[in-house]
XYZ file of C-alpha atoms in Angstrom:
149
model
C 107.743 83.244 122.357
C 109.827 80.404 123.008
C 112.773 78.890 121.133
C 111.075 76.903 119.024
C 109.296 80.215 117.258
C 113.162 81.779 117.363
C 114.398 78.223 115.874
C 111.479 78.765 113.140
C 112.681 82.512 112.777
C 115.752 82.247 111.915
C 114.835 79.284 109.512
C 112.628 81.735 107.715
C 115.132 84.272 107.827
C 117.690 82.194 106.383
C 115.379 81.245 103.227
C 111.238 82.076 103.772
C 110.427 80.078 101.019
C 111.474 76.631 102.524
C 108.476 74.345 102.593
C 106.621 73.902 105.962
C 107.518 70.361 105.731
C 111.218 70.843 105.623
C 110.892 73.294 108.308
C 109.200 70.929 110.719
C 112.013 67.881 109.831
C 114.462 70.807 111.185
C 112.759 71.473 113.807
C 111.827 68.048 114.837
C 107.817 69.234 115.183
C 105.088 67.971 113.219
C 104.239 70.452 109.866
C 100.652 71.645 111.024
C 102.948 72.931 114.368
C 104.999 74.833 111.702
C 101.682 76.202 109.871
C 100.211 77.356 113.082
C 103.229 78.759 114.615
C 103.848 80.617 111.378
C 100.196 82.050 111.502
C 100.248 82.545 115.043
C 103.639 85.158 114.439
C 102.076 86.794 111.494
C 99.181 87.412 113.851
C 100.825 88.604 116.618
C 103.088 91.038 114.286
C 106.216 89.061 115.391
C 106.888 88.046 111.166
C 105.717 91.715 109.631
C 105.662 90.440 105.682
C 107.948 88.500 103.649
C 111.035 90.295 101.513
C 113.868 89.575 99.233
C 117.304 89.557 101.035
C 120.514 90.506 98.407
C 122.887 88.052 97.697
C 126.432 88.485 98.581
C 127.887 89.596 95.575
C 124.985 92.617 95.504
C 126.004 93.308 99.237
C 129.944 93.446 98.852
C 129.902 95.176 95.460
C 127.789 98.016 97.474
C 128.993 101.498 98.593
C 127.672 101.744 101.910
C 127.850 105.515 104.017
C 126.348 107.042 107.422
C 125.558 110.506 106.961
C 124.469 112.545 110.102
C 122.175 115.614 109.368
C 121.497 118.693 110.753
C 118.293 120.026 109.832
C 116.239 123.412 110.770
C 113.772 122.392 113.215
C 110.679 123.438 111.201
C 111.980 122.000 108.028
C 112.032 118.491 109.248
C 108.887 117.378 107.930
C 109.902 118.894 104.250
C 113.121 117.168 104.980
C 112.294 113.307 105.798
C 109.499 113.399 102.793
C 112.359 114.584 100.466
C 114.944 112.200 101.472
C 112.259 109.438 101.444
C 112.307 109.787 97.759
C 115.788 108.909 97.037
C 115.971 104.876 96.692
C 119.854 105.001 97.907
C 118.774 105.941 101.433
C 118.239 102.283 103.495
C 117.130 103.958 106.659
C 116.739 107.239 108.110
C 116.514 107.505 111.982
C 115.907 110.435 114.666
C 119.101 110.244 116.735
C 119.818 112.121 119.731
C 123.246 113.781 120.051
C 125.213 115.739 117.811
C 122.683 115.434 114.887
C 118.909 115.012 114.528
C 118.785 112.000 112.074
C 121.262 109.449 110.856
C 120.977 108.149 107.215
C 122.097 104.592 106.008
C 122.752 104.772 102.460
C 123.742 102.293 99.627
C 125.173 103.226 96.431
C 126.762 101.196 93.418
C 129.821 103.160 93.445
C 131.465 106.014 94.467
C 130.296 108.849 92.289
C 126.594 107.842 92.832
C 127.371 108.201 96.575
C 129.445 111.695 95.723
C 126.093 112.697 93.678
C 123.763 111.362 96.127
C 125.634 113.606 99.175
C 125.341 116.395 96.745
C 121.577 115.799 95.904
C 121.008 115.384 99.803
C 123.043 118.958 100.482
C 120.586 120.657 98.591
C 117.699 119.756 100.175
C 115.600 122.758 101.634
C 116.328 122.564 105.563
C 119.506 120.525 106.004
C 121.974 123.005 107.962
C 125.020 120.656 107.952
C 125.766 117.043 107.146
C 128.678 114.919 107.885
C 129.590 111.538 106.132
C 131.403 108.529 106.972
C 131.879 105.617 104.419
C 131.697 102.085 105.420
C 135.163 100.020 104.958
C 133.950 96.614 105.963
C 131.178 95.350 108.702
C 132.950 93.479 111.820
C 129.708 92.400 113.004
C 126.082 92.258 111.544
C 122.739 91.104 113.287
C 120.537 92.512 111.451
C 118.362 89.763 110.510
C 119.110 88.272 113.827
C 116.120 86.887 115.950
C 116.850 87.770 119.723
C 117.472 85.796 122.264
C 115.288 84.491 125.241
C 117.603 85.980 127.602
């Protein structure tokens, strides 16, 4: 991946629906070059798909929280399956340290978050939870393209 690929990826992350001709103009390359690069990035798995990025209004209105989970070892598979069914769970990661798993949660209201945490706490196999509500994001690189260095 070179600097042109990284620049192309950042443009696509900003607007994946932007026409190839406009991307080519911004990159100062031919439209056919843009089309070929996108096809190659898709083929090798750098571009894994296209989706919807939520607008600022919805993002700012969201109540976000991180929830650490301690899980009984033999219950891990069932707990993961139960958590997969909850649409408010944006991410579930196995982690090292005090907890077995870390959840990233997004709800519309504090009341919805409270009810969700009650539901999570009732899942068979979850032994302990610890939740921290996100007050504000100070750095957000989730959609950033990795640099070359």
